[in-house]
Tab-separated table of C-alpha atoms in Angstrom:
chain	number	residue	atom	x	y	z
P	1	MET	CA	0.000	0.000	0.000
P	2	SER	CA	2.773	2.410	0.953
P	3	THR	CA	4.550	1.558	-2.295
P	4	ALA	CA	1.449	2.425	-4.325
P	5	VAL	CA	1.043	5.749	-2.490
P	6	SER	CA	4.679	6.668	-3.056
P	7	GLN	CA	4.314	5.858	-6.765
P	8	ILE	CA	1.259	8.117	-7.019
P	9	ASP	CA	3.118	10.931	-5.260
P	10	GLU	CA	6.035	10.471	-7.633
P	11	VAL	CA	3.731	10.743	-10.660
P	12	LYS	CA	2.145	13.915	-9.325
P	13	THR	CA	5.491	15.594	-8.902
P	14	THR	CA	6.877	14.803	-12.352
P	15	PRO	CA	7.398	17.708	-14.794
P	16	TRP	CA	4.615	16.346	-17.010
P	17	ALA	CA	1.948	16.173	-14.309
P	18	GLY	CA	0.741	19.757	-14.662
P	19	GLY	CA	0.664	21.988	-11.612
P	20	HIS	CA	2.303	25.411	-11.591
P	21	SER	CA	3.111	27.183	-14.853
P	22	PRO	CA	6.872	27.256	-15.550
P	23	PHE	CA	6.506	30.971	-16.375
P	24	LYS	CA	4.317	31.598	-13.298
P	25	VAL	CA	1.675	33.129	-15.596
P	26	GLU	CA	-2.004	32.240	-15.539
P	27	TYR	CA	-3.069	30.243	-18.612
P	28	GLY	CA	-5.590	32.784	-19.918
P	29	LYS	CA	-3.122	35.656	-19.600
P	30	LEU	CA	-0.476	33.635	-21.429
P	31	MET	CA	-2.924	32.939	-24.274
P	32	MET	CA	-3.731	36.659	-24.452
P	33	TRP	CA	-0.022	37.411	-24.907
P	34	PHE	CA	0.160	34.832	-27.714
P	35	PHE	CA	-2.840	36.429	-29.419
P	36	LEU	CA	-1.400	39.933	-29.094
P	37	LEU	CA	1.922	38.743	-30.511
P	38	SER	CA	0.232	37.252	-33.581
P	39	ASP	CA	-1.858	40.412	-33.997
P	40	ALA	CA	1.286	42.516	-33.765
P	41	PHE	CA	2.696	40.627	-36.761
P	42	THR	CA	-0.418	41.529	-38.777
P	43	PHE	CA	-0.189	45.229	-37.961
P	44	SER	CA	3.553	45.169	-38.594
P	45	SER	CA	3.017	43.695	-42.058
P	46	LEU	CA	0.457	46.355	-42.961
P	47	LEU	CA	2.620	49.206	-41.687
P	48	MET	CA	5.725	47.860	-43.443
P	49	ALA	CA	3.742	47.676	-46.690
P	50	TYR	CA	2.712	51.285	-46.183
P	51	GLY	CA	6.301	52.307	-45.411
P	52	ALA	CA	7.656	50.508	-48.481
P	53	LEU	CA	5.188	52.274	-50.772
P	54	ARG	CA	5.548	55.603	-49.007
P	55	PHE	CA	9.324	55.818	-49.324
P	56	SER	CA	9.532	54.342	-52.798
P	57	ALA	CA	7.132	56.936	-54.215
P	58	LYS	CA	8.391	60.209	-55.620
P	59	THR	CA	5.357	62.114	-54.366
P	60	TRP	CA	2.991	61.468	-51.472
P	61	PRO	CA	0.075	63.353	-49.889
P	62	ALA	CA	1.357	65.734	-47.193
P	63	ALA	CA	-0.146	64.933	-43.784
P	64	ASP	CA	-0.298	68.581	-42.725
P	65	LYS	CA	-2.421	69.285	-45.813
P	66	VAL	CA	-4.701	66.207	-45.735
P	67	PHE	CA	-5.389	66.478	-41.996
P	68	GLN	CA	-5.548	70.232	-41.532
P	69	SER	CA	-9.242	70.558	-40.663
P	70	VAL	CA	-11.244	69.772	-37.525
P	71	PRO	CA	-14.240	67.641	-38.594
P	72	GLY	CA	-17.527	68.637	-37.016
P	73	THR	CA	-16.503	72.298	-36.723
P	74	SER	CA	-16.135	75.280	-39.038
P	75	ILE	CA	-12.328	74.910	-39.021
P	76	GLU	CA	-11.470	73.700	-42.499
P	77	HIS	CA	-7.876	74.850	-42.837
P	78	GLY	CA	-4.917	75.928	-40.767
P	79	ALA	CA	-5.177	73.355	-37.938
P	80	PRO	CA	-2.899	70.500	-39.028
P	81	LEU	CA	-3.080	67.364	-36.880
P	82	VAL	CA	-5.162	69.087	-34.176
P	83	PHE	CA	-8.085	66.680	-34.495
P	84	VAL	CA	-5.970	63.528	-34.591
P	85	GLY	CA	-4.072	64.901	-31.600
P	86	ILE	CA	-7.372	65.035	-29.714
P	87	MET	CA	-8.150	61.467	-30.806
P	88	THR	CA	-4.756	60.280	-29.598
P	89	PHE	CA	-5.154	62.029	-26.253
P	90	ILE	CA	-8.550	60.393	-25.738
P	91	LEU	CA	-7.198	56.920	-26.454
P	92	ILE	CA	-4.153	57.389	-24.207
P	93	LEU	CA	-6.400	58.700	-21.431
P	94	SER	CA	-8.610	55.617	-21.754
P	95	SER	CA	-5.497	53.492	-21.352
P	96	VAL	CA	-4.769	55.336	-18.096
P	97	THR	CA	-8.299	54.647	-16.802
P	98	MET	CA	-7.787	50.980	-17.664
P	99	VAL	CA	-4.606	50.969	-15.566
P	100	MET	CA	-6.621	52.401	-12.679
P	101	ALA	CA	-9.277	49.698	-13.131
P	102	VAL	CA	-6.645	46.957	-12.986
P	103	GLU	CA	-5.057	48.528	-9.904
P	104	ALA	CA	-8.440	48.733	-8.179
P	105	GLY	CA	-9.041	45.096	-9.084
P	106	HIS	CA	-5.870	44.109	-7.262
P	107	ARG	CA	-7.409	45.691	-4.158
P	108	ASN	CA	-10.782	44.006	-4.825
P	109	ALA	CA	-12.388	47.453	-4.862
P	110	LYS	CA	-15.523	46.645	-6.858
P	111	LYS	CA	-16.968	50.163	-7.113
P	112	GLU	CA	-13.682	51.677	-8.229
P	113	VAL	CA	-13.176	48.977	-10.850
P	114	ALA	CA	-16.675	49.635	-12.192
P	115	TRP	CA	-16.182	53.404	-12.399
P	116	TRP	CA	-12.808	53.128	-14.123
P	117	MET	CA	-14.154	50.553	-16.580
P	118	VAL	CA	-17.069	52.837	-17.439
P	119	ALA	CA	-14.589	55.675	-18.050
P	120	THR	CA	-12.569	53.378	-20.333
P	121	VAL	CA	-15.674	52.432	-22.306
P	122	ILE	CA	-16.619	56.093	-22.706
P	123	GLY	CA	-13.112	56.874	-23.942
P	124	GLY	CA	-13.331	54.060	-26.477
P	125	PHE	CA	-16.659	55.286	-27.822
P	126	MET	CA	-15.326	58.844	-28.039
P	127	PHE	CA	-12.326	57.677	-30.065
P	128	LEU	CA	-14.573	55.723	-32.440
P	129	GLY	CA	-16.829	58.750	-32.806
P	130	CYS	CA	-13.844	60.932	-33.694
P	131	GLN	CA	-12.646	58.378	-36.214
P	132	ALA	CA	-16.096	58.294	-37.815
P	133	LEU	CA	-16.036	62.092	-38.137
P	134	GLU	CA	-12.579	61.998	-39.709
P	135	TRP	CA	-13.584	59.292	-42.189
P	136	ASN	CA	-16.724	61.194	-43.127
P	137	HIS	CA	-14.714	64.368	-43.703
P	138	LEU	CA	-12.122	62.612	-45.874
P	139	HIS	CA	-14.916	60.949	-47.842
P	140	SER	CA	-16.470	64.355	-48.461
P	141	GLU	CA	-13.060	65.535	-49.728
P	142	GLY	CA	-13.039	62.658	-52.216
P	143	PHE	CA	-10.839	60.098	-50.445
P	144	TRP	CA	-12.153	56.538	-50.060
P	145	TRP	CA	-11.205	52.971	-50.957
P	146	GLY	CA	-10.436	53.146	-54.684
P	147	SER	CA	-11.469	56.787	-54.827
P	148	ILE	CA	-9.510	60.048	-54.769
P	149	PRO	CA	-10.387	63.733	-55.359
P	150	ASP	CA	-10.363	65.155	-58.879
P	151	ALA	CA	-7.044	66.321	-60.291
P	152	GLU	CA	-7.520	69.983	-59.384
P	153	LYS	CA	-8.442	69.343	-55.759
P	154	LEU	CA	-5.878	66.568	-55.421
P	155	GLY	CA	-3.097	69.093	-55.954
P	156	GLU	CA	-4.022	70.735	-52.648
P	157	PHE	CA	-2.795	67.672	-50.732
P	158	PHE	CA	0.590	67.306	-52.420
P	159	THR	CA	3.796	69.239	-51.949
P	160	ASP	CA	5.054	67.949	-55.326
P	161	PRO	CA	3.344	67.323	-58.692
P	162	VAL	CA	0.192	65.230	-58.449
P	163	SER	CA	0.423	61.436	-58.717
P	164	THR	CA	-2.895	59.603	-58.906
P	165	VAL	CA	-1.169	56.247	-58.300
P	166	THR	CA	0.292	57.267	-54.964
P	167	ALA	CA	-2.938	59.038	-54.023
P	168	HIS	CA	-4.837	55.771	-54.553
P	169	GLN	CA	-2.225	53.879	-52.545
P	170	PHE	CA	-2.480	56.385	-49.724
P	171	ALA	CA	-6.276	56.260	-49.609
P	172	ASN	CA	-6.499	52.463	-49.750
P	173	LEU	CA	-3.859	51.919	-47.081
P	174	PHE	CA	-5.154	54.671	-44.817
P	175	PHE	CA	-8.696	53.344	-44.676
P	176	THR	CA	-7.545	49.731	-44.467
P	177	ILE	CA	-5.086	50.193	-41.611
P	178	THR	CA	-7.054	52.738	-39.581
P	179	GLY	CA	-10.191	50.681	-40.217
P	180	PHE	CA	-8.461	47.525	-38.984
P	181	HIS	CA	-7.347	49.391	-35.883
P	182	GLY	CA	-10.812	50.860	-35.431
P	183	PHE	CA	-12.259	47.341	-35.567
P	184	HIS	CA	-9.912	46.369	-32.735
P	185	VAL	CA	-11.022	49.387	-30.707
P	186	PHE	CA	-14.685	48.538	-31.319
P	187	THR	CA	-14.076	44.918	-30.285
P	188	GLY	CA	-12.267	46.120	-27.173
P	189	VAL	CA	-15.144	48.430	-26.256
P	190	ILE	CA	-17.674	45.587	-26.548
P	191	ILE	CA	-15.489	43.326	-24.404
P	192	ASN	CA	-15.037	46.112	-21.861
P	193	VAL	CA	-18.812	46.590	-21.693
P	194	ILE	CA	-19.254	42.872	-20.963
P	195	ILE	CA	-16.531	42.936	-18.312
P	196	THR	CA	-18.084	46.037	-16.735
P	197	ILE	CA	-21.454	44.298	-16.499
P	198	ASN	CA	-19.785	41.319	-14.843
P	199	VAL	CA	-18.111	43.652	-12.367
P	200	LEU	CA	-21.431	45.302	-11.524
P	201	VAL	CA	-23.233	42.003	-10.938
P	202	GLY	CA	-20.400	40.809	-8.704
P	203	THR	CA	-19.064	37.970	-10.859
P	204	TYR	CA	-15.413	38.653	-10.089
P	205	GLU	CA	-16.114	39.599	-6.503
P	206	LYS	CA	-17.520	36.091	-5.976
P	207	ARG	CA	-14.471	34.581	-7.639
P	208	GLY	CA	-12.232	36.606	-5.398
P	209	SER	CA	-10.173	37.801	-8.375
P	210	TYR	CA	-10.414	40.523	-11.019
P	211	LEU	CA	-7.959	38.771	-13.318
P	212	MET	CA	-10.311	39.165	-16.302
P	213	VAL	CA	-10.001	42.939	-15.983
P	214	GLU	CA	-6.241	42.574	-16.223
P	215	LYS	CA	-6.542	40.360	-19.317
P	216	VAL	CA	-8.738	42.813	-21.222
P	217	GLY	CA	-6.413	45.542	-19.986
P	218	LEU	CA	-3.564	43.900	-21.894
P	219	TYR	CA	-5.658	43.987	-25.064
P	220	TRP	CA	-6.614	47.628	-24.533
P	221	HIS	CA	-3.007	48.702	-23.967
P	222	PHE	CA	-2.037	46.851	-27.145
P	223	VAL	CA	-4.654	48.782	-29.124
P	224	ASP	CA	-3.287	52.005	-27.645
P	225	LEU	CA	0.301	51.070	-28.519
P	226	VAL	CA	-0.610	50.169	-32.105
P	227	TRP	CA	-2.266	53.559	-32.537
P	228	VAL	CA	1.029	55.242	-31.642
P	229	PHE	CA	2.621	53.541	-34.655
P	230	VAL	CA	-0.359	54.254	-36.929
P	231	PHE	CA	-0.281	57.889	-35.835
P	232	THR	CA	3.449	58.109	-36.550
P	233	PHE	CA	3.282	56.484	-39.992
P	234	PHE	CA	0.252	58.321	-41.390
P	235	TYR	CA	0.183	61.653	-39.593
P	236	LEU	CA	3.805	62.481	-38.818
P	237	VAL	CA	6.105	60.849	-41.375
């Protein structure tokens, strides 16, 4: 009998018997990191394609000319990158509120987690609203997938002679990459809404852990980080 017990104990303590993670990371969090890594490769491929086309072209739309208005207001010229600066500030601020939600979760402070999650959701919706305004404005200017302004108006967005080929490349890549990022933001907002509801009904309080808030926080910070690169490639370079 004692031999059988010792054999069972030996099996339980073997490296293949499960137990603690070798990286001391919870399984779900580890899977989130794997997902974010694979998603980073996708964004990297899109941005490298944009960079390759951008720097191989002789002419390219000037960011300070394309993005010089503030959609939704009477400011049509003379405010380069102001609106996208507001968008970026909103998204970064929502990342800060997510940090506060995670920190409150570590203290099992249910009300604080709920309030910070609501603030994060609001920030996400505000960013999406700003992006919708920007897209609508660019569409009214003539930019869209497979569509660019007429030759006369197109010259307003170039510092060099007009090139319809590069203008088409710019429009297609801009709406594809910012749209792909916007889809990630929208997905993150929906997930955050679900997590917020779970916080309010006490799901994580009963579990004794707000680890799910931390997991979605990783996703939200990733979305924020990707926007920094999108902002740099399209609006600054």
